[in-house]
Amino acid sequence: AQRVTQPEKLLSVFKGAPVELKCNYSYSGSPELFWYVQYSRQRLQLLLRHISRESIKGFTADLNKGETSFHLKKPFAQEEDSAMYYCALRGYSGGGADGLTFGKGTHLIIQP
Amino acid sequence: DAGVTQSPTHLIKTRGQQVTLRCSPKSGHDTVSWYQQALGQGPQFIFQYYEEEERQRGNFPDRFSGHQFPNYSSELNVNALLLGDSALYLCASSLSVGTSTDTQYFGPGTRLTVL
């Protein structure tokens, strides 16, 4: 069974400090990994996916297959980064791509 | 393009009743997925519809059923409602590429309360 674990329910850092949101996954094959973000009163939106290897809003995430992790990082946090962050996994079964499996989310608060 | 739209925004039902939630996908998308998000939890995959058929299903009972129409819009039906069905129901649309799908775009959700 596939599983996504986000160990921190809440993470509070000061503006300008580095941020790391942890994500570990369990899956027997080669999954796709995503980070979704939900700002206050907005809908869930894609932040980045591991296959695109992009940096979005200063965030990066590297897939570590050995440690089965996909941690989200940003070197200098900004107040507008305060939001709910979800790590998600998509596996593949006989019928093709599966639905997304989400972690429980980490509430990131950036203090001024 | 308004993106993914869902109706209604909020809904209150009593135990044992039946409910239908609706979703219109983003323009150009042909695949609709439904998720249940309980309070304090991440979204949980219910099922996915493509070409008017259920293509994938998560770990949800048969009380949860769906439909996709020729215009790609979709409905989620829940029968014999339980208190535990109270949640935010999210619809996500995407474009299928072979057996895979591109990025999923989420709607604002329908908040269902079961009393």
Short mmCIF file of C-alpha atoms in Angstrom, two decimals:
data_model
loop_
_atom_site.label_atom_id
_atom_site.label_comp_id
_atom_site.label_asym_id
_atom_site.label_seq_id
_atom_site.Cartn_x
_atom_site.Cartn_y
_atom_site.Cartn_z
CA ALA A 1 0.00 0.00 0.00
CA GLN A 2 1.20 3.50 -0.71
CA ARG A 3 1.55 6.02 2.07
CA VAL A 4 2.76 9.61 2.52
CA THR A 5 3.96 10.86 5.88
CA GLN A 6 4.41 14.49 6.84
CA PRO A 7 5.73 14.36 10.40
CA GLU A 8 5.16 18.02 11.25
CA LYS A 9 1.60 19.23 11.68
CA LEU A 10 2.80 22.78 12.31
CA LEU A 11 6.06 24.52 11.46
CA SER A 12 6.79 28.07 12.53
CA VAL A 13 9.88 29.96 11.32
CA PHE A 14 10.94 33.57 11.17
CA LYS A 15 11.00 35.58 7.98
CA GLY A 16 14.35 35.18 6.23
CA ALA A 17 15.11 31.85 7.88
CA PRO A 18 15.46 28.62 5.88
CA VAL A 19 12.45 26.34 5.61
CA GLU A 20 12.31 22.57 5.23
CA LEU A 21 9.02 20.68 5.16
CA LYS A 22 9.53 16.96 5.46
CA CYS A 23 7.83 14.30 3.39
CA ASN A 24 8.49 10.55 3.42
CA TYR A 25 6.71 8.02 1.29
CA SER A 26 6.13 4.32 1.02
CA TYR A 27 5.64 2.76 -2.41
CA SER A 28 7.03 -0.38 -4.01
CA GLY A 29 7.61 1.05 -7.49
CA SER A 30 8.67 4.40 -8.95
CA PRO A 31 6.08 6.99 -7.99
CA GLU A 32 5.57 10.56 -9.02
CA LEU A 33 5.87 13.02 -6.13
CA PHE A 34 4.16 16.40 -5.82
CA TRP A 35 3.87 19.31 -3.42
CA TYR A 36 0.51 21.08 -3.29
CA VAL A 37 -0.13 24.34 -1.41
CA GLN A 38 -3.30 25.88 -0.06
CA TYR A 39 -3.19 29.58 0.85
CA SER A 40 -5.85 30.99 3.16
CA ARG A 41 -9.31 30.94 1.51
CA GLN A 42 -7.90 29.61 -1.76
CA ARG A 43 -8.12 26.26 -3.45
CA LEU A 44 -5.49 23.58 -3.45
CA GLN A 45 -2.90 24.23 -6.15
CA LEU A 46 0.19 22.48 -7.46
CA LEU A 47 3.46 23.97 -6.23
CA LEU A 48 5.90 21.60 -7.91
CA ARG A 49 6.39 18.03 -9.13
CA HIS A 50 9.62 16.08 -9.01
CA ILE A 51 9.76 15.23 -12.71
CA SER A 52 9.83 18.88 -13.78
CA ARG A 53 12.77 19.75 -11.49
CA GLU A 54 11.65 23.37 -11.36
CA SER A 55 12.02 25.96 -8.62
CA ILE A 56 8.69 27.62 -7.94
CA LYS A 57 8.48 30.70 -5.70
CA GLY A 58 11.97 29.83 -4.48
CA PHE A 59 10.96 26.34 -3.36
CA THR A 60 12.78 23.21 -4.46
CA ALA A 61 12.31 19.54 -3.68
CA ASP A 62 14.59 16.63 -4.50
CA LEU A 63 13.40 13.06 -4.70
CA ASN A 64 15.66 10.80 -2.64
CA LYS A 65 14.76 7.24 -3.57
CA GLY A 66 17.20 5.75 -1.08
CA GLU A 67 15.60 7.55 1.84
CA THR A 68 12.14 7.59 0.18
CA SER A 69 11.88 11.29 0.88
CA PHE A 70 10.76 14.38 -1.01
CA HIS A 71 11.45 17.27 1.35
CA LEU A 72 10.46 20.81 0.35
CA LYS A 73 13.04 23.53 0.92
CA LYS A 74 13.39 27.27 0.64
CA PRO A 75 16.53 29.15 1.71
CA PHE A 76 14.82 32.37 2.85
CA ALA A 77 11.20 32.27 4.02
CA GLN A 78 8.80 35.09 3.19
CA GLU A 79 5.59 36.01 4.99
CA GLU A 80 3.53 35.15 1.90
CA ASP A 81 4.74 31.54 2.19
CA SER A 82 2.43 31.00 5.15
CA ALA A 83 0.02 28.29 4.01
CA MET A 84 -0.92 24.64 4.28
CA TYR A 85 1.44 22.35 2.37
CA TYR A 86 0.59 18.82 1.24
CA CYS A 87 2.95 16.23 -0.14
CA ALA A 88 1.32 13.79 -2.58
CA LEU A 89 2.27 10.62 -4.40
CA ARG A 90 0.93 9.04 -7.56
CA GLY A 91 1.60 5.41 -8.24
CA TYR A 92 0.86 3.22 -11.19
CA SER A 93 -1.20 0.05 -11.20
CA GLY A 94 -2.58 -2.16 -13.94
CA GLY A 95 -5.13 0.41 -15.04
CA GLY A 96 -2.65 3.23 -15.40
CA ALA A 97 -1.99 6.18 -13.13
CA ASP A 98 -3.64 6.01 -9.73
CA GLY A 99 -5.26 8.86 -7.89
CA LEU A 100 -3.10 11.00 -5.66
CA THR A 101 -2.25 9.86 -2.14
CA PHE A 102 -1.82 12.86 0.15
CA GLY A 103 -0.09 13.35 3.45
CA LYS A 104 -1.93 15.04 6.32
CA GLY A 105 -0.31 18.35 5.57
CA THR A 106 1.99 20.81 7.35
CA HIS A 107 0.79 24.23 8.37
CA LEU A 108 3.67 26.62 7.74
CA ILE A 109 3.63 29.93 9.60
CA ILE A 110 6.19 32.59 8.77
CA GLN A 111 6.63 35.05 11.61
CA PRO A 112 7.68 38.64 10.86
CA ASP B 1 -11.79 30.13 -17.89
CA ALA B 2 -13.23 29.82 -14.40
CA GLY B 3 -11.22 26.69 -13.79
CA VAL B 4 -12.80 23.78 -11.98
CA THR B 5 -16.19 24.65 -10.53
CA GLN B 6 -18.22 22.73 -7.96
CA SER B 7 -21.77 22.99 -6.70
CA PRO B 8 -23.20 23.46 -4.22
CA THR B 9 -20.75 25.24 -1.93
CA HIS B 10 -22.32 23.91 1.25
CA LEU B 11 -24.84 21.18 1.96
CA ILE B 12 -26.51 19.91 5.12
CA LYS B 13 -28.12 16.46 5.15
CA THR B 14 -29.36 14.00 7.78
CA ARG B 15 -28.23 10.43 8.31
CA GLY B 16 -29.65 7.96 5.81
CA GLN B 17 -30.26 10.55 3.11
CA GLN B 18 -28.66 10.63 -0.31
CA VAL B 19 -26.63 13.48 -1.80
CA THR B 20 -25.36 14.49 -5.25
CA LEU B 21 -22.41 16.79 -5.76
CA ARG B 22 -21.48 18.31 -9.11
CA CYS B 23 -18.23 19.25 -10.83
CA SER B 24 -17.37 21.02 -14.08
CA PRO B 25 -13.80 20.50 -15.22
CA LYS B 26 -11.36 23.09 -16.45
CA SER B 27 -11.72 23.84 -20.16
CA GLY B 28 -9.84 21.26 -22.24
CA HIS B 29 -9.73 18.63 -19.52
CA ASP B 30 -11.32 15.22 -19.96
CA THR B 31 -10.66 13.47 -16.65
CA VAL B 32 -12.29 14.09 -13.29
CA SER B 33 -11.13 12.79 -9.91
CA TRP B 34 -12.97 13.07 -6.61
CA TYR B 35 -11.42 13.36 -3.16
CA GLN B 36 -12.78 13.45 0.40
CA GLN B 37 -11.01 15.70 2.90
CA ALA B 38 -11.98 15.24 6.52
CA LEU B 39 -11.12 17.97 9.02
CA GLY B 40 -7.40 18.05 9.76
CA GLN B 41 -6.59 15.42 7.14
CA GLY B 42 -5.22 15.42 3.64
CA PRO B 43 -7.52 14.65 0.71
CA GLN B 44 -8.34 10.96 0.14
CA PHE B 45 -8.87 9.63 -3.36
CA ILE B 46 -12.40 8.33 -4.01
CA PHE B 47 -12.39 7.57 -7.75
CA GLN B 48 -11.52 8.89 -11.19
CA TYR B 49 -13.67 9.14 -14.31
CA TYR B 50 -12.49 9.13 -17.89
CA GLU B 51 -14.51 8.59 -21.08
CA GLU B 52 -17.66 8.34 -18.93
CA GLU B 53 -16.32 5.33 -17.03
CA GLU B 54 -14.79 4.82 -13.61
CA ARG B 55 -11.11 4.21 -14.30
CA GLN B 56 -9.60 4.02 -10.83
CA ARG B 57 -11.11 3.70 -7.37
CA GLY B 58 -9.78 4.29 -3.88
CA ASN B 59 -10.77 2.52 -0.70
CA PHE B 60 -14.37 3.75 -0.45
CA PRO B 61 -17.56 1.67 -0.09
CA ASP B 62 -20.12 1.19 -2.85
CA ARG B 63 -22.28 3.87 -1.24
CA PHE B 64 -20.03 6.25 -3.12
CA SER B 65 -20.78 6.26 -6.84
CA GLY B 66 -20.25 8.64 -9.68
CA HIS B 67 -21.00 9.55 -13.20
CA GLN B 68 -19.32 11.45 -16.01
CA PHE B 69 -21.29 13.09 -18.79
CA PRO B 70 -20.33 13.55 -22.46
CA ASN B 71 -19.31 17.16 -21.73
CA TYR B 72 -16.82 15.75 -19.15
CA SER B 73 -18.68 17.17 -16.14
CA SER B 74 -19.17 14.75 -13.27
CA GLU B 75 -21.37 13.91 -10.32
CA LEU B 76 -20.55 12.24 -7.02
CA ASN B 77 -23.42 10.41 -5.33
CA VAL B 78 -23.38 9.20 -1.74
CA ASN B 79 -26.19 6.97 -0.48
CA ALA B 80 -27.25 6.15 3.08
CA LEU B 81 -25.26 9.02 4.56
CA LEU B 82 -23.35 8.47 7.79
CA LEU B 83 -22.10 11.06 10.26
CA GLY B 84 -18.58 10.13 9.17
CA ASP B 85 -19.30 11.29 5.62
CA SER B 86 -19.14 14.89 6.82
CA ALA B 87 -16.19 16.38 4.97
CA LEU B 88 -15.02 18.68 2.21
CA TYR B 89 -15.43 16.98 -1.17
CA LEU B 90 -12.92 18.07 -3.77
CA CYS B 91 -13.09 17.61 -7.49
CA ALA B 92 -9.94 17.73 -9.61
CA SER B 93 -9.72 17.78 -13.38
CA SER B 94 -6.86 16.87 -15.67
CA LEU B 95 -6.04 15.86 -19.22
CA SER B 96 -5.37 12.19 -19.82
CA VAL B 97 -2.29 11.26 -21.78
CA GLY B 98 -2.47 7.57 -22.57
CA THR B 99 -3.04 5.80 -19.26
CA SER B 100 -1.58 8.67 -17.27
CA THR B 101 -2.90 12.14 -16.48
CA ASP B 102 -1.29 15.52 -16.46
CA THR B 103 -1.44 17.96 -13.54
CA GLN B 104 -4.64 17.84 -11.52
CA TYR B 105 -6.39 21.17 -10.96
CA PHE B 106 -8.67 21.35 -7.93
CA GLY B 107 -12.01 22.98 -7.42
CA PRO B 108 -13.00 24.93 -4.28
CA GLY B 109 -14.85 21.96 -2.82
CA THR B 110 -18.32 21.24 -1.44
CA ARG B 111 -18.66 21.20 2.33
CA LEU B 112 -21.05 18.39 3.34
CA THR B 113 -22.40 18.24 6.87
CA VAL B 114 -24.36 15.17 7.96
CA LEU B 115 -26.49 15.60 11.10
#
